[in-house]
Coordinates of C-alpha atoms in Angstrom, one line a residue:
Chain A
X210 CA 44.1 10.3 -13.2
X211 CA 43.0 13.7 -12.0
X212 CA 46.6 14.5 -10.9
X213 CA 47.6 14.4 -14.6
X214 CA 46.1 17.9 -15.1
X215 CA 48.7 19.3 -12.8
X216 CA 51.7 17.5 -14.2
X217 CA 52.7 20.4 -16.4
X218 CA 51.8 23.9 -17.5
X219 CA 51.8 25.1 -21.1
X220 CA 55.4 23.8 -21.6
X221 CA 54.2 20.3 -22.5
X222 CA 57.5 18.4 -22.7
X223 CA 58.4 18.6 -19.0
X224 CA 56.0 16.7 -16.7
X225 CA 56.2 15.5 -13.2
X226 CA 53.6 13.8 -11.1
X227 CA 52.9 15.6 -7.8
X228 CA 52.3 13.6 -4.7
X229 CA 49.3 15.7 -3.7
X230 CA 47.3 18.6 -5.2
X231 CA 45.6 20.9 -2.8
X232 CA 42.9 23.4 -3.9
X233 CA 42.6 25.9 -1.1
X234 CA 39.5 28.0 -0.9
X235 CA 40.9 31.0 1.1
X236 CA 44.0 32.8 2.0
X237 CA 43.8 31.1 5.4
X238 CA 43.7 27.7 3.7
X239 CA 46.8 28.6 1.7
X240 CA 48.6 29.6 4.9
X241 CA 47.6 26.4 6.6
X242 CA 48.9 24.3 3.7
X243 CA 52.2 26.1 3.5
X244 CA 52.6 25.8 7.3
X245 CA 52.0 22.1 7.0
X246 CA 54.6 21.8 4.2
X247 CA 57.1 23.8 6.3
X248 CA 56.5 21.6 9.4
X249 CA 57.2 18.5 7.4
X250 CA 59.8 19.8 5.0
X251 CA 57.8 19.1 1.9
X252 CA 58.4 21.2 -1.2
X253 CA 55.4 22.9 -2.8
X254 CA 54.6 24.6 -6.1
X255 CA 51.9 27.3 -6.4
X256 CA 49.9 27.1 -9.6
X257 CA 47.5 29.5 -11.3
X258 CA 45.7 28.4 -14.5
X259 CA 48.6 26.5 -16.0
X260 CA 49.3 28.8 -19.0
X261 CA 53.0 29.3 -18.2
X262 CA 55.4 28.7 -21.0
X263 CA 58.6 28.0 -19.1
X264 CA 57.6 25.1 -16.8
X265 CA 57.4 27.3 -13.8
X266 CA 54.4 25.4 -12.4
X267 CA 55.9 21.9 -13.0
X268 CA 55.5 19.9 -9.8
X269 CA 58.4 18.8 -7.7
X270 CA 58.4 15.0 -7.5
X271 CA 56.9 13.9 -4.2
X272 CA 55.9 17.5 -3.5
X273 CA 52.6 19.4 -3.2
X274 CA 50.9 21.5 -5.9
X275 CA 48.9 24.4 -4.4
X276 CA 46.3 25.2 -7.1
X277 CA 44.9 28.7 -6.7
X278 CA 42.0 28.6 -9.1
X279 CA 39.4 28.6 -6.3
X280 CA 40.8 31.9 -5.0
X281 CA 39.0 33.7 -7.8
X282 CA 37.1 36.5 -6.1
X283 CA 37.4 40.2 -7.0
X284 CA 37.4 41.6 -3.4
X285 CA 37.2 45.3 -4.1
X286 CA 36.8 47.7 -7.0
X287 CA 37.8 51.3 -6.0
X288 CA 37.4 53.5 -9.0
X289 CA 38.1 56.9 -7.5
X290 CA 41.5 55.6 -6.2
X291 CA 42.0 53.5 -9.3
X292 CA 42.7 50.2 -7.5
X293 CA 41.2 46.8 -7.6
X294 CA 41.8 44.1 -5.0
X295 CA 41.8 40.5 -6.3
X296 CA 42.6 37.0 -5.3
X297 CA 45.3 35.3 -7.3
X298 CA 43.0 33.0 -9.3
X299 CA 41.2 35.9 -11.0
X300 CA 41.9 36.0 -14.7
X301 CA 43.7 39.0 -16.2
X302 CA 40.9 39.9 -18.5
X303 CA 38.3 39.7 -15.6
X304 CA 39.9 42.6 -13.9
X305 CA 39.3 44.7 -17.1
X306 CA 35.8 43.4 -17.3
X307 CA 35.1 44.6 -13.7
X308 CA 36.2 48.2 -14.4
X309 CA 35.3 48.6 -18.1
X310 CA 31.8 49.9 -17.4
X311 CA 33.4 52.8 -15.6
X312 CA 35.8 53.5 -18.5
X313 CA 38.9 51.9 -17.0
X314 CA 41.0 48.9 -17.8
X315 CA 43.9 46.8 -16.5
X316 CA 46.9 47.4 -18.8
X317 CA 49.2 44.4 -18.9
X318 CA 47.7 42.2 -21.6
X319 CA 49.5 38.9 -22.3
X320 CA 48.0 37.1 -25.3
X321 CA 46.6 34.5 -22.9
X322 CA 44.7 37.1 -20.9
X323 CA 41.4 35.4 -21.2
X324 CA 42.7 32.4 -19.3
X325 CA 45.8 33.3 -17.4
X326 CA 45.6 34.3 -13.7
X327 CA 46.8 37.5 -12.1
X328 CA 48.7 35.4 -9.6
X329 CA 50.6 33.8 -12.5
X330 CA 51.1 37.2 -14.0
X331 CA 52.7 38.4 -10.8
X332 CA 55.0 35.3 -10.6
X333 CA 56.2 35.9 -14.1
X334 CA 56.0 39.7 -14.3
X335 CA 53.9 39.3 -17.4
X336 CA 53.9 41.9 -20.1
X337 CA 51.9 41.8 -23.4
X338 CA 51.7 43.7 -26.6
X339 CA 51.1 47.1 -24.8
X340 CA 54.1 46.8 -22.4
X341 CA 56.2 49.2 -24.5
X342 CA 54.0 52.1 -23.4
X343 CA 52.4 50.8 -20.2
X344 CA 55.1 48.5 -18.7
X345 CA 54.8 45.2 -17.0
X346 CA 52.9 43.7 -14.1
X347 CA 55.4 45.1 -11.7
X348 CA 54.4 48.6 -12.7
X349 CA 50.8 47.9 -11.9
X350 CA 50.9 46.0 -8.5
X351 CA 50.3 48.4 -5.6
X352 CA 50.3 45.9 -2.8
X353 CA 50.4 42.2 -2.0
X354 CA 49.5 39.7 0.7
X355 CA 51.7 36.7 0.5
X356 CA 52.5 33.6 2.5
X357 CA 56.3 33.1 3.0
X358 CA 57.8 29.6 2.8
X359 CA 57.9 29.4 6.6
X360 CA 54.1 30.0 6.7
X361 CA 54.2 33.6 7.8
X362 CA 51.7 35.9 6.1
X363 CA 52.9 39.3 5.1
X364 CA 51.4 42.5 3.7
X365 CA 53.7 44.4 1.3
X366 CA 53.3 47.8 -0.3
X367 CA 54.9 48.9 -3.5
X368 CA 57.2 51.7 -4.4
X369 CA 54.7 52.4 -7.2
X370 CA 52.5 53.6 -4.5
X371 CA 55.2 55.5 -2.7
X372 CA 55.9 53.0 0.0
X373 CA 59.1 53.4 1.9
X374 CA 61.8 50.8 2.5
X375 CA 63.1 48.1 0.2
X376 CA 60.7 47.4 -2.7
X377 CA 59.7 43.9 -1.6
X378 CA 56.7 43.9 -3.9
X379 CA 59.2 44.4 -6.8
X380 CA 61.1 41.5 -5.4
X381 CA 58.1 39.1 -5.3
X382 CA 56.8 40.2 -8.8
X383 CA 58.8 38.2 -11.3
X384 CA 60.2 35.8 -8.7
X385 CA 58.4 32.9 -10.5
X386 CA 56.8 31.5 -7.4
X387 CA 60.1 30.9 -5.6
X388 CA 59.7 33.3 -2.7
X389 CA 56.1 33.3 -1.6
X390 CA 52.5 32.4 -2.5
X391 CA 50.5 35.5 -3.2
X392 CA 47.0 35.3 -1.7
X393 CA 45.8 38.8 -2.5
X394 CA 46.9 41.6 -4.8
X395 CA 46.0 45.3 -5.2
X396 CA 46.5 46.3 -8.8
X397 CA 46.1 49.7 -10.4
X398 CA 43.8 50.4 -13.3
X399 CA 44.1 53.1 -15.9
X400 CA 41.6 55.3 -17.6
X401 CA 40.8 54.0 -21.1
X402 CA 42.4 56.2 -23.6
X403 CA 40.1 58.7 -25.4
X404 CA 41.2 57.4 -28.8
X405 CA 42.9 54.4 -30.3
X406 CA 44.2 54.2 -33.9
X407 CA 45.8 51.1 -35.4
X408 CA 47.5 50.6 -38.7
X409 CA 48.9 47.5 -40.4
X410 CA 51.8 48.2 -42.7
X411 CA 53.4 45.6 -45.0
X412 CA 57.0 45.6 -46.0
X413 CA 59.1 43.6 -48.4
X414 CA 61.8 43.0 -45.8
X415 CA 62.2 42.8 -42.0
X416 CA 65.0 45.4 -42.3
X417 CA 62.6 47.9 -43.8
X418 CA 60.0 47.3 -41.1
X419 CA 62.7 47.6 -38.5
X420 CA 63.8 51.0 -39.9
X421 CA 60.3 52.2 -39.7
X422 CA 60.2 51.3 -36.0
X423 CA 63.5 53.0 -35.4
X424 CA 62.3 56.2 -37.1
X425 CA 59.1 56.2 -35.1
X426 CA 61.0 55.9 -31.8
X427 CA 63.6 58.5 -32.9
X428 CA 60.8 60.9 -33.5
X429 CA 60.0 60.7 -29.8
X430 CA 56.7 58.8 -30.3
X431 CA 56.0 55.9 -28.0
X432 CA 53.2 53.9 -29.6
X433 CA 51.0 51.9 -27.4
X434 CA 52.1 48.8 -29.3
X435 CA 54.4 47.9 -32.2
X436 CA 54.2 44.3 -33.3
X437 CA 56.0 42.7 -36.2
X438 CA 55.4 39.4 -37.9
X439 CA 57.5 37.7 -40.6
X440 CA 56.3 35.9 -43.7
X441 CA 55.8 32.5 -42.1
X442 CA 53.9 33.9 -39.1
X443 CA 51.7 35.9 -41.5
X444 CA 51.1 32.8 -43.5
X445 CA 50.1 30.8 -40.4
X446 CA 47.8 33.6 -39.1
X447 CA 46.0 33.8 -42.5
X448 CA 45.5 30.1 -42.7
X449 CA 44.0 30.0 -39.2
X450 CA 42.0 33.1 -38.5
X451 CA 42.0 34.9 -41.9
X452 CA 42.7 38.4 -40.7
X453 CA 43.3 39.5 -44.3
X454 CA 47.0 40.3 -43.8
X455 CA 48.8 40.9 -47.1
X456 CA 51.3 38.2 -48.2
X457 CA 54.4 40.2 -47.3
X458 CA 57.9 39.6 -45.9
X459 CA 57.0 41.5 -42.8
X460 CA 54.0 43.3 -41.3
X461 CA 54.0 45.9 -38.7
X462 CA 51.1 46.7 -36.5
X463 CA 51.4 50.1 -34.9
X464 CA 48.9 51.3 -32.4
X465 CA 48.6 54.7 -30.8
X466 CA 46.4 55.6 -28.0
X467 CA 45.7 58.7 -26.0
X468 CA 43.9 62.0 -26.2
X469 CA 42.2 62.5 -29.6
X470 CA 44.1 65.7 -30.2
X471 CA 47.4 63.9 -29.7
X472 CA 46.5 61.2 -32.2
X473 CA 45.4 63.8 -34.8
X474 CA 49.0 65.1 -34.6
X475 CA 51.0 61.9 -34.3
X476 CA 49.2 59.3 -36.4
X477 CA 49.8 60.9 -39.7
X478 CA 53.5 61.0 -38.8
X479 CA 53.4 57.2 -38.2
X480 CA 51.7 56.7 -41.6
X481 CA 54.2 58.9 -43.4
X482 CA 57.1 57.1 -41.7
X483 CA 55.9 53.7 -42.9
X484 CA 55.5 55.0 -46.4
X485 CA 58.9 56.7 -46.4
X486 CA 60.6 53.5 -45.3
X487 CA 59.1 51.6 -48.1
X488 CA 55.8 50.1 -46.9
X489 CA 54.1 48.3 -49.8
X490 CA 50.7 48.8 -48.2
X491 CA 49.3 50.7 -45.2
X492 CA 45.9 49.8 -43.9
X493 CA 44.3 52.0 -41.2
X494 CA 41.6 50.4 -39.1
X495 CA 38.4 52.4 -39.7
X496 CA 36.5 51.0 -36.8
X497 CA 36.7 48.7 -33.8
X498 CA 35.8 45.6 -35.8
X499 CA 38.7 46.2 -38.2
X500 CA 41.1 46.9 -35.3
X501 CA 39.9 43.7 -33.6
X502 CA 40.6 41.8 -36.8
X503 CA 44.1 43.1 -37.1
X504 CA 44.8 42.1 -33.4
X505 CA 43.2 38.7 -33.9
X506 CA 45.8 38.0 -36.6
X507 CA 48.6 38.9 -34.2
X508 CA 47.3 37.3 -31.0
X509 CA 46.4 34.1 -32.7
X510 CA 49.9 33.8 -34.2
X511 CA 51.3 31.2 -31.8
X512 CA 48.2 28.9 -32.0
X513 CA 48.1 29.5 -35.7
X514 CA 51.4 27.7 -36.2
X515 CA 49.5 24.5 -35.8
X516 CA 48.2 25.2 -39.3
X517 CA 51.6 25.2 -40.9
X518 CA 53.4 22.6 -38.8
X519 CA 52.6 19.5 -36.8
X520 CA 54.5 20.8 -33.8
X521 CA 56.2 24.0 -32.8
X522 CA 58.3 25.3 -30.0
X523 CA 57.9 28.9 -28.8
X524 CA 61.0 30.7 -27.6
X525 CA 61.2 34.0 -25.8
X526 CA 64.2 36.3 -25.8
X527 CA 65.0 39.9 -25.7
X528 CA 67.5 42.0 -27.7
X529 CA 68.1 45.7 -27.7
X530 CA 65.7 46.8 -30.4
X531 CA 68.5 48.1 -32.6
X532 CA 70.0 44.7 -32.7
X533 CA 66.9 43.0 -34.0
X534 CA 67.9 42.9 -37.7
X535 CA 71.3 41.4 -36.9
X536 CA 69.7 38.7 -34.6
X537 CA 67.1 37.9 -37.2
X538 CA 69.7 37.4 -39.8
X539 CA 71.4 34.9 -37.6
X540 CA 68.1 33.1 -37.1
X541 CA 67.6 32.9 -40.8
X542 CA 71.1 31.3 -41.1
X543 CA 70.2 28.9 -38.4
X544 CA 67.0 28.0 -40.2
X545 CA 68.9 27.2 -43.3
X546 CA 71.5 25.1 -41.3
X547 CA 69.1 23.0 -39.3
X548 CA 66.3 22.7 -41.9
X549 CA 63.6 23.6 -39.4
X550 CA 61.3 26.5 -40.4
X551 CA 61.3 29.4 -37.9
X552 CA 58.5 32.0 -37.8
X553 CA 59.1 35.2 -36.0
X554 CA 56.7 37.3 -34.0
X555 CA 57.9 40.1 -31.9
X556 CA 57.2 43.1 -29.8
X557 CA 59.2 45.3 -32.1
X558 CA 59.0 48.3 -29.8
X559 CA 61.1 46.7 -27.1
X560 CA 62.9 43.9 -28.8
X561 CA 61.1 41.0 -27.3
X562 CA 61.4 38.2 -29.8
X563 CA 59.3 35.1 -30.1
X564 CA 60.8 32.6 -32.6
X565 CA 58.4 29.8 -33.4
X566 CA 60.4 26.8 -34.3
X567 CA 58.5 24.3 -36.4
X568 CA 59.1 20.6 -36.1
X569 CA 57.5 17.2 -36.5
X570 CA 57.7 15.1 -33.3
X571 CA 57.1 11.9 -35.4
X572 CA 60.5 12.5 -37.0
X573 CA 63.1 11.0 -34.6
X574 CA 65.4 13.7 -33.2
X575 CA 63.5 16.7 -34.5
X576 CA 62.0 17.7 -31.2
X577 CA 65.5 17.8 -29.6
X578 CA 66.7 19.7 -32.6
X579 CA 64.0 22.3 -32.2
X580 CA 64.9 22.7 -28.5
X581 CA 68.6 23.1 -29.5
X582 CA 67.7 25.7 -32.1
X583 CA 65.7 27.5 -29.4
X584 CA 68.7 27.4 -27.1
X585 CA 71.0 28.7 -29.8
X586 CA 68.7 31.6 -30.5
X587 CA 68.9 32.5 -26.8
X588 CA 72.7 32.6 -27.1
X589 CA 72.3 35.1 -30.0
X590 CA 70.2 37.2 -27.7
X591 CA 72.8 37.2 -24.9
X592 CA 75.6 38.0 -27.4
X593 CA 73.6 40.9 -28.7
X594 CA 73.4 42.3 -25.2
X595 CA 69.9 41.1 -24.5
X596 CA 68.2 38.6 -22.2
X597 CA 67.1 35.0 -22.1
X598 CA 63.5 35.9 -21.3
X599 CA 61.2 38.8 -22.1
X600 CA 58.0 37.6 -20.6
X601 CA 57.8 33.8 -20.3
X602 CA 60.2 33.5 -17.4
X603 CA 63.1 31.2 -16.8
X604 CA 61.2 28.5 -15.0
X605 CA 62.6 25.1 -15.7
X606 CA 63.1 25.7 -19.4
X607 CA 66.0 28.1 -19.3
X608 CA 67.8 27.4 -16.0
X609 CA 71.0 26.3 -17.8
X610 CA 71.2 29.7 -19.6
X611 CA 71.4 31.7 -16.4
X612 CA 75.2 31.2 -16.0
X613 CA 75.6 32.3 -19.6
X614 CA 73.9 35.6 -18.8
X615 CA 75.1 36.1 -15.3
X616 CA 78.5 35.7 -13.6
X617 CA 78.9 33.4 -10.5
X618 CA 78.9 36.6 -8.3
X619 CA 75.6 37.7 -9.9
X620 CA 73.9 34.4 -9.4
X621 CA 75.3 34.2 -5.9
X622 CA 73.8 37.6 -5.0
X623 CA 70.4 36.4 -6.3
X624 CA 70.7 33.1 -4.4
X625 CA 71.5 34.9 -1.2
X626 CA 68.2 36.7 -1.4
X627 CA 66.4 33.6 -2.2
X628 CA 68.0 31.6 0.6
X629 CA 67.3 34.4 3.0
X630 CA 63.6 34.0 2.3
X631 CA 63.5 30.2 1.6
X632 CA 66.5 28.7 3.4
X633 CA 65.1 25.2 3.2
X634 CA 64.3 25.5 -0.6
X635 CA 60.7 24.4 -0.2
X636 CA 59.1 27.1 -2.3
X637 CA 59.1 26.0 -6.0
X638 CA 62.6 24.6 -5.8
X639 CA 64.5 23.7 -8.9
X640 CA 63.2 26.7 -10.9
X641 CA 65.1 29.7 -12.3
X642 CA 68.5 28.7 -10.9
X643 CA 70.4 25.7 -12.2
X644 CA 70.8 23.3 -9.4
X645 CA 74.2 21.6 -9.1
X646 CA 73.8 17.9 -8.3
X647 CA 76.0 17.4 -5.3
X648 CA 76.1 13.8 -4.1
X649 CA 73.0 13.1 -2.1
X650 CA 71.3 16.2 -3.1
X651 CA 68.1 15.3 -4.9
X652 CA 64.9 17.3 -5.4
X653 CA 62.0 16.2 -3.3
X654 CA 61.0 16.4 0.4
X655 CA 63.7 18.0 2.5
X656 CA 65.7 15.4 4.4
X657 CA 67.3 16.8 7.5
X658 CA 70.8 15.5 8.0
X659 CA 71.4 14.0 11.5
X660 CA 73.8 16.8 12.3
X661 CA 71.1 19.4 11.5
X662 CA 68.6 17.5 13.6
X663 CA 71.0 17.6 16.5
X664 CA 71.2 21.4 16.1
X665 CA 75.0 21.2 15.5
X666 CA 75.0 22.5 12.0
X667 CA 73.2 24.4 9.3
X668 CA 72.7 23.8 5.7
X669 CA 73.5 26.9 3.4
Chain B
X1439 CA 93.4 52.2 5.4
X1440 CA 94.3 54.2 2.3
X1441 CA 97.4 52.3 1.2
X1442 CA 95.7 49.1 0.1
X1443 CA 93.0 50.5 -2.0
X1444 CA 94.8 53.3 -3.7
X1445 CA 92.0 55.8 -2.9
X1446 CA 92.9 58.8 -0.9
X1447 CA 91.4 59.0 2.6
X1448 CA 91.2 62.2 4.5
X1449 CA 89.8 63.1 7.9
X1450 CA 86.2 64.3 8.0
X1451 CA 85.6 68.0 8.2
X1452 CA 82.6 70.1 9.3
X1453 CA 81.3 70.0 5.7
X1454 CA 81.1 66.2 6.0
X1455 CA 79.1 66.1 9.2
X1456 CA 75.8 64.2 9.1
X1457 CA 73.3 65.7 11.6
X1458 CA 76.2 67.1 13.5
X1459 CA 78.2 63.8 13.6
X1460 CA 81.6 64.1 12.1
X1461 CA 83.0 61.1 10.2
X1462 CA 86.4 59.9 11.2
X1463 CA 87.4 59.6 7.5
X1464 CA 86.1 60.4 4.1
X1465 CA 87.1 58.7 0.8
X1466 CA 86.1 59.5 -2.8
X1467 CA 86.8 56.6 -5.1
X1468 CA 86.8 57.3 -8.8
X1469 CA 86.0 53.8 -10.1
X1470 CA 83.5 51.0 -9.4
X1471 CA 86.5 48.7 -8.6
X1472 CA 87.8 51.2 -6.1
X1473 CA 84.3 51.4 -4.5
X1474 CA 84.2 47.6 -4.1
X1475 CA 87.8 47.6 -2.6
X1476 CA 86.9 50.3 -0.1
X1477 CA 83.7 48.5 1.0
X1478 CA 85.5 45.2 1.3
X1479 CA 88.2 46.6 3.5
X1480 CA 85.7 48.6 5.5
X1481 CA 83.8 45.4 6.1
X1482 CA 86.9 43.6 7.2
X1483 CA 87.7 46.4 9.6
X1484 CA 84.0 46.5 10.8
X1485 CA 83.7 50.2 10.1
X1486 CA 80.3 52.0 9.9
X1487 CA 80.0 53.4 6.5
X1488 CA 77.6 56.0 5.0
X1489 CA 77.4 56.4 1.2
X1490 CA 77.0 59.9 -0.1
X1491 CA 76.0 61.1 -3.6
X1492 CA 74.9 64.7 -3.8
X1493 CA 74.1 64.8 -0.1
X1494 CA 70.6 66.1 -0.8
X1495 CA 69.0 63.4 1.4
X1496 CA 71.9 62.7 3.8
X1497 CA 69.9 64.1 6.7
X1498 CA 67.0 61.6 6.2
X1499 CA 66.5 59.3 9.2
X1500 CA 68.1 59.4 12.6
X1501 CA 71.5 60.8 13.3
X1502 CA 74.2 58.1 12.9
X1503 CA 75.2 56.5 16.2
X1504 CA 78.7 55.9 14.9
X1505 CA 80.4 57.2 11.7
X1506 CA 83.7 55.8 10.7
X1507 CA 83.7 56.4 7.0
X1508 CA 81.8 58.4 4.4
X1509 CA 82.2 57.1 0.9
X1510 CA 81.6 60.0 -1.5
X1511 CA 80.5 58.8 -4.9
X1512 CA 80.5 62.0 -7.0
X1513 CA 83.7 61.1 -8.8
X1514 CA 81.8 58.1 -10.3
X1515 CA 80.0 60.2 -12.7
X1516 CA 80.8 58.9 -16.2
X1517 CA 78.2 58.3 -18.9
X1518 CA 78.9 54.7 -19.9
X1519 CA 76.6 54.4 -22.9
X1520 CA 73.6 56.3 -24.3
X1521 CA 71.8 53.9 -26.7
X1522 CA 69.4 56.6 -27.8
X1523 CA 67.6 54.4 -30.3
X1524 CA 66.9 51.9 -27.6
X1525 CA 65.8 54.6 -25.2
X1526 CA 68.3 53.5 -22.6
X1527 CA 71.3 55.1 -20.9
X1528 CA 74.0 53.5 -18.6
X1529 CA 75.6 55.9 -16.2
X1530 CA 77.8 55.7 -13.1
X1531 CA 75.7 56.2 -10.0
X1532 CA 77.5 59.4 -9.0
X1533 CA 76.3 61.3 -12.0
X1534 CA 73.6 63.8 -11.1
X1535 CA 70.2 63.6 -12.8
X1536 CA 71.0 67.0 -14.2
X1537 CA 74.3 65.9 -15.6
X1538 CA 72.6 62.8 -17.2
X1539 CA 69.8 64.9 -18.7
X1540 CA 72.4 67.4 -20.2
X1541 CA 74.0 64.4 -21.9
X1542 CA 70.6 63.0 -23.1
X1543 CA 69.4 66.4 -24.4
X1544 CA 71.5 65.9 -27.6
X1545 CA 69.0 63.4 -28.8
X1546 CA 66.0 65.2 -27.3
X1547 CA 65.7 62.6 -24.5
X1548 CA 65.5 62.9 -20.7
X1549 CA 65.1 61.0 -17.5
X1550 CA 61.6 62.1 -16.4
X1551 CA 62.4 62.6 -12.7
X1552 CA 61.9 65.4 -10.2
X1553 CA 65.3 65.4 -8.5
X1554 CA 66.6 68.1 -6.0
X1555 CA 69.4 70.0 -7.5
X1556 CA 72.6 68.0 -7.1
X1557 CA 70.9 64.7 -6.5
X1558 CA 72.7 61.8 -8.1
X1559 CA 71.1 59.1 -10.1
X1560 CA 72.3 56.5 -7.5
X1561 CA 70.8 58.5 -4.7
X1562 CA 67.5 59.0 -6.4
X1563 CA 67.3 55.2 -7.0
X1564 CA 68.4 54.4 -3.5
X1565 CA 65.6 56.5 -2.0
X1566 CA 63.0 56.4 -4.8
X1567 CA 63.0 60.2 -4.4
X1568 CA 60.2 61.5 -6.6
X1569 CA 57.9 64.5 -7.1
X1570 CA 55.0 65.7 -9.2
X1571 CA 56.2 64.1 -12.4
X1572 CA 55.4 60.8 -10.8
X1573 CA 51.8 61.4 -11.6
X1574 CA 52.4 61.0 -15.3
X1575 CA 55.7 59.2 -15.5
X1576 CA 56.0 56.9 -12.5
X1577 CA 58.8 56.6 -10.0
X1578 CA 62.6 56.2 -10.4
X1579 CA 62.1 52.5 -9.8
X1580 CA 60.1 52.2 -13.0
X1581 CA 63.0 53.6 -15.0
X1582 CA 65.6 51.2 -13.7
X1583 CA 66.3 48.2 -15.9
X1584 CA 69.7 47.0 -14.7
X1585 CA 72.2 47.8 -12.1
X1586 CA 75.8 46.9 -11.1
X1587 CA 76.4 46.7 -7.4
X1588 CA 79.4 46.7 -5.1
X1589 CA 78.6 44.8 -1.9
X1590 CA 80.5 44.4 1.3

């Protein structure tokens, strides 16, 4: 019964029962577990707090789940050097809480930051609404301790911190748990900006909102965040958390942060740009409470879909920002064709799109239809020169799209790296890359062929 | 070796020496395809190869024990696309940072990198060569969002 908690992450329709779940209490424990798995050829999956949206933490049948929630200590807070050392089970927001009294914060801010773990953030290279200006997890990890699939413990330093040699930290971050189990991370913290100003602008079309964003970027301004929501997403947010958003076709949330003098100069430009491109209303947050209300409306957007639809499926794709209007048009046409409503929330500054596909699982076939619509939207993203994932990862959910985005040579190069580090495919196998089903090749504990046992051959 | 790839090979001269070691041959391909063909053939013939961009960091590390071929990449210096509204640029790796910035200046944009004069974008990425601008803007690694590679 207890194993059921570990059957899936936040992608609920893929579940597998693990053979064993282990909850190590220390890095040494983690290493011992991985060594044991390596000795017996048993596959394992590292798991943070289970908030992943691509099935990256789904267990391998017959395999081990290594749950890292007990490794939740903040080991060191070094304010003068702007670094915090944490175990992987520490939540994203906890890092900020530790340094907030000193006027600092940890920048990558996924919407799940109250719950998600830094280890999970590292696996997925998580971003968040402020990634336009501040980058992703990979830009904020200075060093890692990790256990490799053969049980070896390594300490890696990042190019962010001027380390020499190949950027192995950059390799691990975003590898979705397929190369190592991170047991410790050193992350960098930033000084809280002197000022923050946020506005909410309503437009009568996505196109007009998109033009506003383009003009802001063209003016050389990089806002801390630029978020867009369409009519259905606005409706859902209003119904659920009542942020007081106007009933418009599109809203834009633009936030600037930085030195007060800089904001004095730039914020009026943002305001004027929104007005010039046809904003029907512009609301500027007067105080922290109003700013929090505006962000609540945006951050609750996914969960809010539950108020307008029995079920919904979140997709995650990226398009070059200038292609957003074109891709959104195609999504509208798809909506009309398949009869499922699709709300759109996106990081308009960098083109990361989150279509929320509404369906009712009680209607036969609708769940599958929603998944197919999600897949079709990914193909629009690829065709527009974008990517199949902005932040949620490939995991299990999008493996079959990898060959649509990459050539065989590209995938081969990536697999060579993976196989160099995990030749026996024990470390979160079956994720990210589509696995061809050759005869006899099934996921599960590694079964050594008699020829390999006899030392006469190797499996590649 | 020259006949198969179409690129012109020449013997190494004093100007090509790396820490006093003269390469037997030097080739300067002018397309990605040609680079791949040169590397493939060099691998087949088991030649030791050094890649050279602007040569600003060619002296880093120990002197080469053997040096069959220097592959000069300066002829791969085309601007492939400047999507100024997306804040991205695609360039061939042999373009110097200065050349790229000259092209970006038309839209008041730039690559915020300290690069020695003559350093190529490929060389800067290969070495994460950085300077004081790093304090504000981060390293070359933070600017890289995609790459095309020729491997052996």
